[in-house]
mmCIF file of C-alpha atoms in Angstrom:
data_model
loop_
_atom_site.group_PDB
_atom_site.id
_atom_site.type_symbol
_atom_site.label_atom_id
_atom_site.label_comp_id
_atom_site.label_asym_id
_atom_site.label_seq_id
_atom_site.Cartn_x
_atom_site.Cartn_y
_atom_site.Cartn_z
ATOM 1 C CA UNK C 1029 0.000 0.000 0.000
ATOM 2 C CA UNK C 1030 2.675 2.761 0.900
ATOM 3 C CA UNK C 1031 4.713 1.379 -2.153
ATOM 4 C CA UNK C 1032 1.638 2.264 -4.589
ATOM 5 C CA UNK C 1033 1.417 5.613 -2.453
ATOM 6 C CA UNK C 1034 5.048 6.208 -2.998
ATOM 7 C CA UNK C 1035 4.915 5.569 -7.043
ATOM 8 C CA UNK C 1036 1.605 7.795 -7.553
ATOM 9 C CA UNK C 1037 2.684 10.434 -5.957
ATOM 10 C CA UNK C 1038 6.207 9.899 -7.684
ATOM 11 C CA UNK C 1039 3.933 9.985 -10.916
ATOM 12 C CA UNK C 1040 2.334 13.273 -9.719
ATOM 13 C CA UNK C 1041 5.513 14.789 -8.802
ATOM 14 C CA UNK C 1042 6.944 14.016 -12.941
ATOM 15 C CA UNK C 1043 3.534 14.769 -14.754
ATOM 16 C CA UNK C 1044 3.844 18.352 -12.503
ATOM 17 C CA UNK C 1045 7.565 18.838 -13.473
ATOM 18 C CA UNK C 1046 6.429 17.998 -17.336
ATOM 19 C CA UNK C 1047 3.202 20.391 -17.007
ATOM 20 C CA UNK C 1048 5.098 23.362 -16.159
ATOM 21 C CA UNK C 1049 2.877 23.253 -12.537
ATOM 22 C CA UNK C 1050 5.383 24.693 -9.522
ATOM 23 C CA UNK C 1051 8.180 26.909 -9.454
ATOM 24 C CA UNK C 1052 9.958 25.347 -11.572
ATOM 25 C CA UNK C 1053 9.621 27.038 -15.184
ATOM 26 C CA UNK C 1054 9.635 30.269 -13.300
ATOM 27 C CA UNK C 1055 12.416 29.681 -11.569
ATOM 28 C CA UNK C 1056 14.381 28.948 -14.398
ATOM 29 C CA UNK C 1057 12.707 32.066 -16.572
ATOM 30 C CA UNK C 1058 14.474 34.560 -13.669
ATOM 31 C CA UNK C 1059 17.351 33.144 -13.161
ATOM 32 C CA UNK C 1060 17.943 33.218 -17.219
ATOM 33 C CA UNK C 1061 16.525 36.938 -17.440
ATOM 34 C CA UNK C 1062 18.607 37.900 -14.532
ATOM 35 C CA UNK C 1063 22.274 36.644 -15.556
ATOM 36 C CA UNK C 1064 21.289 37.996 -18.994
ATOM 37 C CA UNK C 1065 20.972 41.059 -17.215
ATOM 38 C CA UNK C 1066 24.112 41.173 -15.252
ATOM 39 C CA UNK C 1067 26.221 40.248 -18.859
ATOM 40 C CA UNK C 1068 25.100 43.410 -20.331
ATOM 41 C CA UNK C 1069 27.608 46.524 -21.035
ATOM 42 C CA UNK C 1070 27.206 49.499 -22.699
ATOM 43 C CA UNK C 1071 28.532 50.236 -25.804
ATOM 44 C CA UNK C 1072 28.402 53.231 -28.228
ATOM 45 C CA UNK C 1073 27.871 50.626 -31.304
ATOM 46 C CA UNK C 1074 26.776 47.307 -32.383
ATOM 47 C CA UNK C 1075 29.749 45.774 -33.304
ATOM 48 C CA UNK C 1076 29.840 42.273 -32.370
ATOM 49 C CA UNK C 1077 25.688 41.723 -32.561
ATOM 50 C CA UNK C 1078 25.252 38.436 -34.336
ATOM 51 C CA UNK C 1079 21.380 38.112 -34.251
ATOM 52 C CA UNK C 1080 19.242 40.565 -35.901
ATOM 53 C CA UNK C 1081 18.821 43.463 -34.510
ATOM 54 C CA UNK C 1082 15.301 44.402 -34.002
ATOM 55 C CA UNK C 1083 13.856 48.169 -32.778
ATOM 56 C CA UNK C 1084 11.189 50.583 -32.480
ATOM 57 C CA UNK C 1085 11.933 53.092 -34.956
ATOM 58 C CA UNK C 1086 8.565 55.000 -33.883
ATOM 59 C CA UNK C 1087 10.056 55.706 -30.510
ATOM 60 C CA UNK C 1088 13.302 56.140 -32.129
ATOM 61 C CA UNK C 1089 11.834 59.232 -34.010
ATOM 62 C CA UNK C 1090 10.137 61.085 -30.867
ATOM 63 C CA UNK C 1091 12.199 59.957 -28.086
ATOM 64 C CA UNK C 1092 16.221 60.176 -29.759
ATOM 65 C CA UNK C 1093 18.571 57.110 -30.213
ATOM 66 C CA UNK C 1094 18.306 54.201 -27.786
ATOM 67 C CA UNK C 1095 20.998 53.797 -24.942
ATOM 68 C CA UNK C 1096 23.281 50.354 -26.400
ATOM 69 C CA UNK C 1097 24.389 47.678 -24.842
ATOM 70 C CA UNK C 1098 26.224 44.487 -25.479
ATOM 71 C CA UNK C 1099 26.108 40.570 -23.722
ATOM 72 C CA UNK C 1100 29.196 39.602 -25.398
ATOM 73 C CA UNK C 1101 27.509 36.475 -26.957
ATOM 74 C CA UNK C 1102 26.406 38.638 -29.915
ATOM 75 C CA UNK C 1103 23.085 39.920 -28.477
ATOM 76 C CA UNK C 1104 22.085 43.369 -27.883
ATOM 77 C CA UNK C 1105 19.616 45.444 -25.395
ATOM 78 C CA UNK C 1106 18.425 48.998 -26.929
ATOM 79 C CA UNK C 1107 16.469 50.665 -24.271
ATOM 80 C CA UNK C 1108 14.211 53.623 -25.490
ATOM 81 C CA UNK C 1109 13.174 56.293 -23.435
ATOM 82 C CA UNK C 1110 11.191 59.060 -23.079
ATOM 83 C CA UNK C 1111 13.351 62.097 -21.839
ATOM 84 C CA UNK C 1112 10.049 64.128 -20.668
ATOM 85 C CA UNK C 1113 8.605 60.876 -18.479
ATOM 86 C CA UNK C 1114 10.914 58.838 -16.077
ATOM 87 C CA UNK C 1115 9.939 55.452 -16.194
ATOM 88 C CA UNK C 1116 8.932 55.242 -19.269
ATOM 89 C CA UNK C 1117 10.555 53.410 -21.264
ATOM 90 C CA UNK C 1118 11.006 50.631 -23.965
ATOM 91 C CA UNK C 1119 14.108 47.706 -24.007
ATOM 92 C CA UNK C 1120 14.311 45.310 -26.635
ATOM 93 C CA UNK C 1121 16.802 42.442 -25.548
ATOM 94 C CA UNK C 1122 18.051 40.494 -28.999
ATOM 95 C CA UNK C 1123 19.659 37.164 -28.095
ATOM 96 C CA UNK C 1124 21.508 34.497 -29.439
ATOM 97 C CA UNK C 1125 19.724 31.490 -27.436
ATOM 98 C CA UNK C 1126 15.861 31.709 -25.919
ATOM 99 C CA UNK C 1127 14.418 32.348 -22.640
ATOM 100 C CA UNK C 1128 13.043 28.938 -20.780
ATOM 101 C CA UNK C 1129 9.153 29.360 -21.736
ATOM 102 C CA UNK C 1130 6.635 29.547 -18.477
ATOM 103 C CA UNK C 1131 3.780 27.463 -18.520
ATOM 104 C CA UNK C 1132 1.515 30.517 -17.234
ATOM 105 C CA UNK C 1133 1.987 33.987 -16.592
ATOM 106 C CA UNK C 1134 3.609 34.597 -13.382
ATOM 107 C CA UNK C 1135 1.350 36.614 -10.379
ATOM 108 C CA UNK C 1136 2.817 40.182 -10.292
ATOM 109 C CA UNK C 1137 3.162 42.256 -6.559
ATOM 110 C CA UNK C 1138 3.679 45.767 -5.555
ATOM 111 C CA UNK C 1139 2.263 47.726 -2.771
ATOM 112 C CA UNK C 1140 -0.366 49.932 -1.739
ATOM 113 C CA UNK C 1141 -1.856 51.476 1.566
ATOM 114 C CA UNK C 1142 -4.349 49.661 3.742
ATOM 115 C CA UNK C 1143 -5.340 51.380 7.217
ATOM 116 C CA UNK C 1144 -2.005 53.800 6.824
ATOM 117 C CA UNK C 1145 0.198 51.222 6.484
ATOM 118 C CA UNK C 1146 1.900 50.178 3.375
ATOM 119 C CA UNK C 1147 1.022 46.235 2.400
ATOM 120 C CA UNK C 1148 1.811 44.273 -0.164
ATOM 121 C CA UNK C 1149 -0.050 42.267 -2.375
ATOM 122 C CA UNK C 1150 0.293 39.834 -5.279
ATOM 123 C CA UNK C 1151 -2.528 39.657 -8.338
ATOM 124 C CA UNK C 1152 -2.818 36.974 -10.578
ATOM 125 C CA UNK C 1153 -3.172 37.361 -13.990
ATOM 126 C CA UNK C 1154 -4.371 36.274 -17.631
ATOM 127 C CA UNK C 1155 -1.842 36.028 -20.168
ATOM 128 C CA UNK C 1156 -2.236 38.959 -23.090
ATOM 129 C CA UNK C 1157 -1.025 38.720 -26.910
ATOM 130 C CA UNK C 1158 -0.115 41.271 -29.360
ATOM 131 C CA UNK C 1159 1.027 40.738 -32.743
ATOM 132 C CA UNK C 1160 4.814 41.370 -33.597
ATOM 133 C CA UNK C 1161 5.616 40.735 -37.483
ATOM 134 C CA UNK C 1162 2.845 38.192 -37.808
ATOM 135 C CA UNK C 1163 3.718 36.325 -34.850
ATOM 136 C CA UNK C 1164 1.793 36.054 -31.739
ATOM 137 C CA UNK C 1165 3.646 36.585 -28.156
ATOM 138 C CA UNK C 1166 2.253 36.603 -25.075
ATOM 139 C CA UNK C 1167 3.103 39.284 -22.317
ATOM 140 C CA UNK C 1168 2.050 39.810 -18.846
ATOM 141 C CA UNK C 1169 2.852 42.439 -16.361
ATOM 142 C CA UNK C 1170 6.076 41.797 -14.295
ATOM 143 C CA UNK C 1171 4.868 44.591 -11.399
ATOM 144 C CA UNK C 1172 3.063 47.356 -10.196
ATOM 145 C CA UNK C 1173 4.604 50.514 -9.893
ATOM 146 C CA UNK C 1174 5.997 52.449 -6.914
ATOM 147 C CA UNK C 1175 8.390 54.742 -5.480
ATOM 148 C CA UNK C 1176 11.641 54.534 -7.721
ATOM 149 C CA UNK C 1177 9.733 52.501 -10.478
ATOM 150 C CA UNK C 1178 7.342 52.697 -13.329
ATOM 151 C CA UNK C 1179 5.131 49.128 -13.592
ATOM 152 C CA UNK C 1180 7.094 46.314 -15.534
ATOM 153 C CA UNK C 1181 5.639 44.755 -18.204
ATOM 154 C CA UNK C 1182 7.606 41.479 -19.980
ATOM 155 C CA UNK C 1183 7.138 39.193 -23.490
ATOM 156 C CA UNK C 1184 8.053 35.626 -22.690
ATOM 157 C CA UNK C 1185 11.021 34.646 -24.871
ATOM 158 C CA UNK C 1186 10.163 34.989 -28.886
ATOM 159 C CA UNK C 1187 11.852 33.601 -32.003
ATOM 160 C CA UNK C 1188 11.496 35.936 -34.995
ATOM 161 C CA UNK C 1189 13.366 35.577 -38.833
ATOM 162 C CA UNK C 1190 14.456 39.024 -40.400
ATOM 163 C CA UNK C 1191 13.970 39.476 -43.811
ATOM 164 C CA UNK C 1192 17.582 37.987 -44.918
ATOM 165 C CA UNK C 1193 16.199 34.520 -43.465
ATOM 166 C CA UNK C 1194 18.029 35.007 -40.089
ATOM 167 C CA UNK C 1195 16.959 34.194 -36.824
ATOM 168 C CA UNK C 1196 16.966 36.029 -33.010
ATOM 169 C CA UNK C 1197 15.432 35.235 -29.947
ATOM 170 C CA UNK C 1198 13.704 38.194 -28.252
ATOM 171 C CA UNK C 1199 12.050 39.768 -25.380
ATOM 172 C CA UNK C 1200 10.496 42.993 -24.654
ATOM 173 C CA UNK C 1201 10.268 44.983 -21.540
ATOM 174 C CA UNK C 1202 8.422 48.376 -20.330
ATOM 175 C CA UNK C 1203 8.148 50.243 -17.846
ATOM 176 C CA UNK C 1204 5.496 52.624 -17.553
ATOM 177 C CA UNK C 1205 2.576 53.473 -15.372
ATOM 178 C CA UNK C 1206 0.153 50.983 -14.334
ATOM 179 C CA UNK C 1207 -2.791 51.963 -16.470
ATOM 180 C CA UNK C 1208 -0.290 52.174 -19.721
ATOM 181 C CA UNK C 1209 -1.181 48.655 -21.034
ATOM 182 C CA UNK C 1210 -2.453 50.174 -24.060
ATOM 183 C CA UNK C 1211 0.799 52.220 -24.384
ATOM 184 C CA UNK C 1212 2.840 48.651 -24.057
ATOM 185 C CA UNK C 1213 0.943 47.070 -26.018
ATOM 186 C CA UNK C 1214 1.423 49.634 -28.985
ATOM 187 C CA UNK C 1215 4.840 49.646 -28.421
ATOM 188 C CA UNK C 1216 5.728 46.503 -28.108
ATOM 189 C CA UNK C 1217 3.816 45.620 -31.525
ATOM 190 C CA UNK C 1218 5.750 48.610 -33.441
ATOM 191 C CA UNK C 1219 9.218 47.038 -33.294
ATOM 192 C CA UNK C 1220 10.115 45.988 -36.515
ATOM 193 C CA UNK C 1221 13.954 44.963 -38.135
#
């Protein structure tokens, strides 16, 4: 009896490690995100970029040239932003591998004021989709804004092809207020190689 116990929950324990269900997935999606991160220098050029590099030209036009930098591996971030509006902004990270994928969209936290007293909270949430040269990509809020920050807002990992048939890995980040989704979402679907 406790050796059938043992197995099924065993069983549960792999179907939930295949299914994405747990930590796991998310886990692995920060740490990636976070040593990509902590590779990045800037740079006054894109020498050395190996994948293609992708950008928001729109932005580009009203907002000035985006701030480089390099990973080293041949991938690129170009952050955008708006010189009138602190924390708002626009970062494209172009990679050379992908992201791990997450199974669902991760519950994002900030904090607010209950009873004078600043408390914390966590919200779950739906994944959303926008439409980036034909391809669908989900994105989901990282967090609410407050005090030093705008409201994160992420793309899981994306492959795209540029025109001369080759391929990057992507993700987009924002930051910007926490009623801005339609702002993200514009953005993030104006990028373009």
């Amino acid at each position: 009896m406790l050796s059938r116990l043992l197995k099924m929950l065993g069983a549960t324990s792999f179907v939930l490690a295949l299914t994405g269900c747990g930590g796991g997935r998310l886990e692995a999606w920060e740490k990636a995100t976070g040593a990509r991160s902590q590779s990045l220098q800037g740079a006054s050029d894109l020498l050395g970029v190996t994948v293609p590099v992708l950008r928001a030209q729109g932005l580009e036009r009203v907002w000035g040239a985006p701030k480089i930098q390099r990973d080293g591996k041949g991938g690129y971030t170009l952050t955008y932003a708006d010189p009138k509006q602190p924390f708002t902004r626009l970062m494209i990270h172009g990679m050379t591998e992908g992201l791990p994928k997450l199974s669902s969209p991760p519950p994002f936290g900030g904090e607010h004021m209950v009873n004078d007293t600043l408390t914390g909270y966590e919200k779950e949430q739906e994944w959303r989709k926008v439409t980036i040269l034909g391809e669908s990509v989900r994105w989901f809020q990282e967090s609410a804004s407050g005090g030093a920050d705008g409201a994160y807002f992420s793309t899981e990992g994306f492959v795209l092809k540029a025109p001369d048939g080759r391929k990057g890995y992507y993700r987009l980040v924002a930051e910007h207020g926490d009623t801005a989704v339609a702002d993200v979402e514009r953005w993030f679907g104006s990028v373009s190689f």
